[in-house]
XYZ file of C-alpha atoms in Angstrom:
334
model
C -1.090 -35.625 -3.224
C -1.213 -34.357 0.341
C -2.710 -36.483 3.125
C -4.547 -34.422 5.711
C -4.075 -35.558 9.271
C -6.923 -33.564 10.819
C -10.386 -35.085 10.504
C -12.619 -32.367 11.914
C -11.301 -29.411 9.890
C -13.602 -30.176 6.972
C -16.617 -30.155 9.278
C -15.543 -26.786 10.663
C -15.215 -25.397 7.140
C -18.672 -26.629 6.154
C -20.134 -25.038 9.268
C -18.408 -21.734 8.501
C -19.781 -21.721 4.956
C -23.376 -21.862 6.179
C -25.330 -18.688 5.548
C -22.755 -17.080 3.234
C -24.581 -15.433 0.339
C -23.075 -15.141 -3.117
C -23.970 -12.631 -5.794
C -22.586 -10.959 -8.886
C -22.304 -7.163 -9.036
C -21.623 -4.918 -12.018
C -18.623 -2.775 -11.091
C -16.385 -0.604 -13.213
C -17.210 -2.453 -16.430
C -16.849 -6.013 -15.088
C -18.937 -8.501 -13.143
C -17.578 -9.088 -9.654
C -18.406 -12.072 -7.467
C -19.041 -11.180 -3.832
C -19.478 -13.406 -0.792
C -21.070 -11.886 2.284
C -22.678 -12.692 5.582
C -24.111 -10.784 8.537
C -25.627 -7.416 9.287
C -24.119 -4.252 10.711
C -21.089 -2.127 9.858
C -19.328 -3.442 6.746
C -15.944 -5.158 6.932
C -14.422 -5.426 3.447
C -11.929 -8.281 3.036
C -9.355 -8.238 0.204
C -7.510 -11.460 -0.661
C -4.056 -11.980 -2.122
C -2.257 -14.277 -4.599
C -3.021 -17.050 -5.379
C -6.195 -16.841 -3.352
C -9.917 -16.084 -3.440
C -12.678 -14.684 -1.256
C -12.532 -18.159 0.315
C -9.313 -17.258 2.120
C -11.472 -15.180 4.496
C -13.966 -17.960 5.301
C -12.954 -18.035 8.974
C -13.090 -14.266 9.413
C -16.435 -14.032 7.591
C -17.917 -16.498 10.082
C -16.330 -14.806 13.095
C -17.047 -11.167 12.262
C -20.605 -11.810 11.045
C -21.328 -13.550 14.354
C -20.075 -10.452 16.211
C -22.400 -7.923 14.620
C -20.668 -7.034 11.359
C -21.504 -7.436 7.684
C -18.537 -9.315 6.244
C -18.034 -8.725 2.520
C -15.339 -10.573 0.551
C -15.106 -10.222 -3.234
C -13.084 -12.237 -5.668
C -10.844 -9.457 -6.948
C -10.554 -8.667 -10.655
C -9.018 -11.644 -12.452
C -9.850 -14.203 -9.774
C -12.447 -16.877 -9.131
C -15.968 -16.041 -10.266
C -15.123 -12.409 -11.030
C -14.397 -11.512 -14.636
C -10.851 -11.944 -15.938
C -9.990 -9.145 -18.409
C -7.497 -10.309 -21.020
C -5.384 -7.150 -21.220
C -2.438 -6.896 -18.834
C -2.965 -3.145 -18.536
C -6.471 -3.757 -17.152
C -4.938 -4.653 -13.775
C -3.501 -1.356 -12.552
C -4.253 -0.193 -9.030
C -6.604 2.405 -10.510
C -8.701 -0.383 -12.048
C -8.755 -2.494 -8.901
C -9.466 0.340 -6.469
C -12.080 1.552 -8.956
C -13.764 -1.859 -8.731
C -13.931 -1.582 -4.948
C -15.305 1.962 -4.904
C -17.975 0.876 -7.392
C -18.764 -2.099 -5.156
C -19.221 0.130 -2.106
C -21.368 2.533 -4.123
C -23.542 -0.346 -5.331
C -24.069 -1.354 -1.698
C -24.890 2.189 -0.647
C -22.014 2.087 1.854
C -20.053 5.265 2.526
C -17.387 3.911 4.864
C -15.997 0.468 5.683
C -13.601 -1.292 7.943
C -10.913 -2.644 5.625
C -8.910 -5.877 5.965
C -6.311 -6.903 3.378
C -3.728 -9.654 2.984
C -0.848 -9.997 0.504
C -1.908 -8.273 -2.759
C -5.153 -7.405 -1.003
C -3.024 -5.552 1.546
C -1.310 -3.588 -1.229
C -4.661 -2.711 -2.772
C -5.840 -1.736 0.703
C -3.006 0.775 1.014
C -3.942 2.296 -2.334
C -7.592 2.495 -1.297
C -6.504 4.345 1.859
C -4.276 6.561 -0.291
C -6.815 7.449 -2.990
C -10.080 7.475 -1.033
C -9.339 7.703 2.707
C -12.831 9.012 3.428
C -14.190 5.555 2.533
C -12.052 3.698 5.130
C -12.892 3.904 8.819
C -9.886 1.799 9.886
C -7.537 -0.667 8.217
C -6.246 -4.038 9.452
C -3.325 -4.950 7.199
C -1.869 -8.456 7.036
C 1.599 -9.313 5.703
C 2.484 -6.387 3.406
C 3.242 -3.029 5.028
C 2.923 0.298 3.249
C 5.547 0.356 0.485
C 7.036 3.816 0.238
C 7.419 4.932 -3.389
C 11.020 5.519 -4.410
C 10.810 8.395 -6.915
C 14.135 7.415 -8.509
C 13.699 3.657 -9.074
C 10.816 1.723 -10.593
C 9.460 -0.992 -8.318
C 10.465 -4.091 -10.289
C 13.789 -2.528 -11.323
C 14.639 -2.047 -7.666
C 13.738 -5.646 -6.828
C 15.809 -6.941 -9.727
C 18.799 -4.905 -8.596
C 18.459 -6.329 -5.097
C 17.734 -10.000 -5.784
C 18.399 -10.641 -9.485
C 16.330 -11.922 -12.387
C 15.236 -15.078 -10.565
C 13.399 -13.206 -7.811
C 9.814 -14.405 -8.124
C 8.331 -10.992 -9.006
C 10.946 -10.588 -11.755
C 10.171 -14.082 -13.050
C 6.457 -13.176 -13.146
C 6.972 -10.241 -15.527
C 7.054 -11.976 -18.919
C 3.518 -12.614 -20.168
C 2.804 -16.303 -20.626
C 6.150 -17.584 -19.308
C 5.149 -18.272 -15.716
C 1.750 -19.521 -16.861
C 3.614 -22.139 -18.924
C 5.760 -23.167 -15.972
C 2.706 -23.432 -13.760
C 0.868 -25.513 -16.364
C 3.783 -27.982 -16.411
C 3.674 -28.245 -12.635
C -0.124 -28.493 -12.460
C -2.672 -26.275 -10.723
C -2.884 -28.443 -7.618
C 0.875 -28.592 -7.153
C 1.198 -24.813 -7.544
C -1.501 -24.082 -4.992
C -0.380 -26.703 -2.455
C 3.212 -25.588 -2.835
C 2.598 -21.869 -2.366
C -0.064 -22.113 0.330
C 2.029 -24.424 2.523
C 5.436 -22.777 2.168
C 7.396 -22.100 5.352
C 10.546 -20.861 3.634
C 11.547 -17.396 4.786
C 13.376 -14.721 2.855
C 13.065 -13.656 -0.768
C 11.520 -16.356 -2.994
C 14.052 -17.171 -5.707
C 12.806 -19.341 -8.591
C 15.824 -20.683 -10.487
C 15.403 -21.146 -14.217
C 15.436 -24.717 -15.468
C 12.913 -25.774 -12.837
C 9.175 -25.306 -12.766
C 9.666 -22.140 -10.766
C 6.019 -22.398 -9.858
C 6.324 -22.665 -6.109
C 8.350 -21.073 -3.371
C 9.164 -24.146 -1.329
C 11.186 -27.003 -2.796
C 10.901 -28.997 0.447
C 7.140 -29.455 0.374
C 5.763 -31.936 2.917
C 3.514 -34.788 1.840
C 0.933 -33.803 4.443
C -1.225 -30.743 4.578
C -0.869 -28.501 7.628
C -3.623 -28.734 10.218
C -5.222 -25.480 9.057
C -5.723 -26.523 5.409
C -7.977 -29.377 4.301
C -8.262 -31.300 1.052
C -11.652 -29.653 0.518
C -10.019 -26.243 0.893
C -7.445 -27.137 -1.758
C -10.185 -28.615 -3.953
C -12.073 -25.312 -3.870
C -9.015 -23.302 -4.890
C -8.153 -25.807 -7.619
C -11.684 -25.749 -9.050
C -11.514 -21.983 -9.536
C -7.931 -21.675 -10.808
C -8.452 -24.543 -13.256
C -11.213 -22.387 -14.728
C -9.439 -19.006 -14.749
C -5.763 -19.901 -14.842
C -3.212 -17.713 -13.036
C -2.847 -14.874 -15.553
C -5.244 -12.539 -13.736
C -3.261 -12.719 -10.529
C 0.098 -12.560 -12.286
C -1.008 -9.426 -14.110
C -1.075 -7.567 -10.790
C 2.704 -8.091 -10.601
C 3.103 -7.094 -14.249
C 1.667 -3.672 -13.480
C 4.039 -2.842 -10.631
C 6.201 -0.573 -12.786
C 3.177 1.017 -14.429
C 1.649 1.613 -10.989
C 4.899 3.304 -10.018
C 4.485 5.694 -12.942
C 0.786 6.323 -12.360
C 1.179 7.097 -8.654
C 3.893 9.733 -9.001
C 1.542 12.437 -7.622
C 1.338 10.493 -4.343
C 5.097 10.121 -3.766
C 5.123 11.916 -0.433
C 1.752 10.665 0.774
C 1.091 9.759 4.390
C -1.662 7.273 5.196
C -3.864 8.947 7.790
C -6.457 6.227 8.543
C -6.044 4.213 11.770
C -4.066 1.026 11.072
C -3.219 -2.270 12.748
C -0.520 -4.392 11.089
C -0.272 -8.163 11.610
C 2.388 -10.477 10.188
C 3.907 -13.872 10.881
C 7.556 -13.999 11.878
C 8.064 -16.620 9.139
C 6.318 -14.547 6.472
C 8.389 -14.384 3.275
C 7.402 -10.705 2.902
C 8.366 -9.772 6.445
C 11.751 -11.459 5.949
C 12.540 -9.808 2.573
C 13.260 -6.378 1.100
C 14.545 -4.933 4.357
C 10.984 -4.734 5.649
C 11.808 -5.783 9.213
C 13.936 -2.662 9.579
C 11.288 -0.539 7.879
C 8.523 -1.841 10.140
C 10.389 -1.679 13.433
C 12.835 1.150 12.755
C 10.338 3.995 12.704
C 9.867 4.609 8.985
C 6.599 2.647 8.830
C 5.194 4.898 11.546
C 6.416 7.972 9.648
C 4.495 6.902 6.553
C 1.448 5.769 8.544
C 1.149 8.230 11.453
C -1.943 6.512 12.845
C -0.327 3.081 12.913
C -1.637 1.968 16.291
C -0.224 -1.530 16.632
C 2.236 -3.929 14.998
C 1.775 -7.609 15.794
C 4.343 -10.256 14.835
C 2.955 -13.753 15.337
C 5.572 -16.194 16.566
C 6.036 -19.293 14.413
C 3.455 -18.188 11.841
C 3.956 -18.021 8.082
C 2.597 -15.902 5.244
C -1.040 -17.040 5.183
C -1.727 -16.038 8.768
C -5.439 -15.381 8.249
C -5.823 -19.083 7.497
C -3.065 -20.512 9.698
C -4.239 -18.726 12.872
C -7.846 -17.843 11.992
C -9.228 -17.390 15.505
C -6.321 -15.235 16.627
C -6.461 -13.032 13.541
C -10.254 -12.713 13.747
C -9.994 -11.614 17.373
C -7.291 -9.056 16.537
C -9.516 -7.650 13.791
C -12.572 -7.495 16.021
C -10.782 -5.897 18.959
C -9.303 -3.227 16.701
C -12.361 -2.230 14.679
C -14.655 -2.460 17.690
C -12.976 0.669 19.090
C -14.377 2.858 16.320
């Protein structure tokens, strides 16, 4: 059990949660839970793994106070949104379809988009499939991943890092869920959310393989409270992790389905923000891709790349005020 050393963080979280409205919306054949606050132009926040709408609590408070309507769903398979049982129900077509249906249900033609981790990947696909619905995109952690027409996504990762690379370990249905069950929901969430280990996450067989950081501290970082962890635990104890893991299990299928978009260029205006200690930024040759010019080739309207010194993967929670200000300053130009 972690011991939190910061006493006022829980008060700040409670204050941020005030005024957030929750509702369930019928979208694309499922019921989706949505949290929202504020009035004005819509900012749509997309969370990653293993997260929830709650990961955007700071940005919801900040952007709603600055004249925007902040909308953060639990994505398909997470939290209080339905969890389809079929693995093939988690392709990018399904997930982007959910979001388009959500916008249609709100009567919103165009949004400012913010995505982190898997939410960032889904954000790129939303910009790819329906660019007319995105006014500008603030992407955290995961840059645009250019489709290699010759190598399936997971096959390429396996060739690079081996079978113990975390995405490869996630592929077998039920296997990682079993490992996570042995470790316990709280351990998995604390372990992943607090990791500071850079580079490709390798999960050796014979261990739980449920977390990325074997040197976990016994104290929570200042930006994460026990109540925050309790909220995540309460939802993942109900849903399990299969929904989120199924996103990874569709990577090769997504590769097949998106063949018509192999040479696509993302034309919406983009700001990219990552932490220098982000395990994505420090894997897969992405530093070279981001800074060597190819990212800009694929995203011609990439306006700014920000690398936050000393910051890890969950930068929207670790540096909430800084990230909220970056988002506001960028979208406020449009």
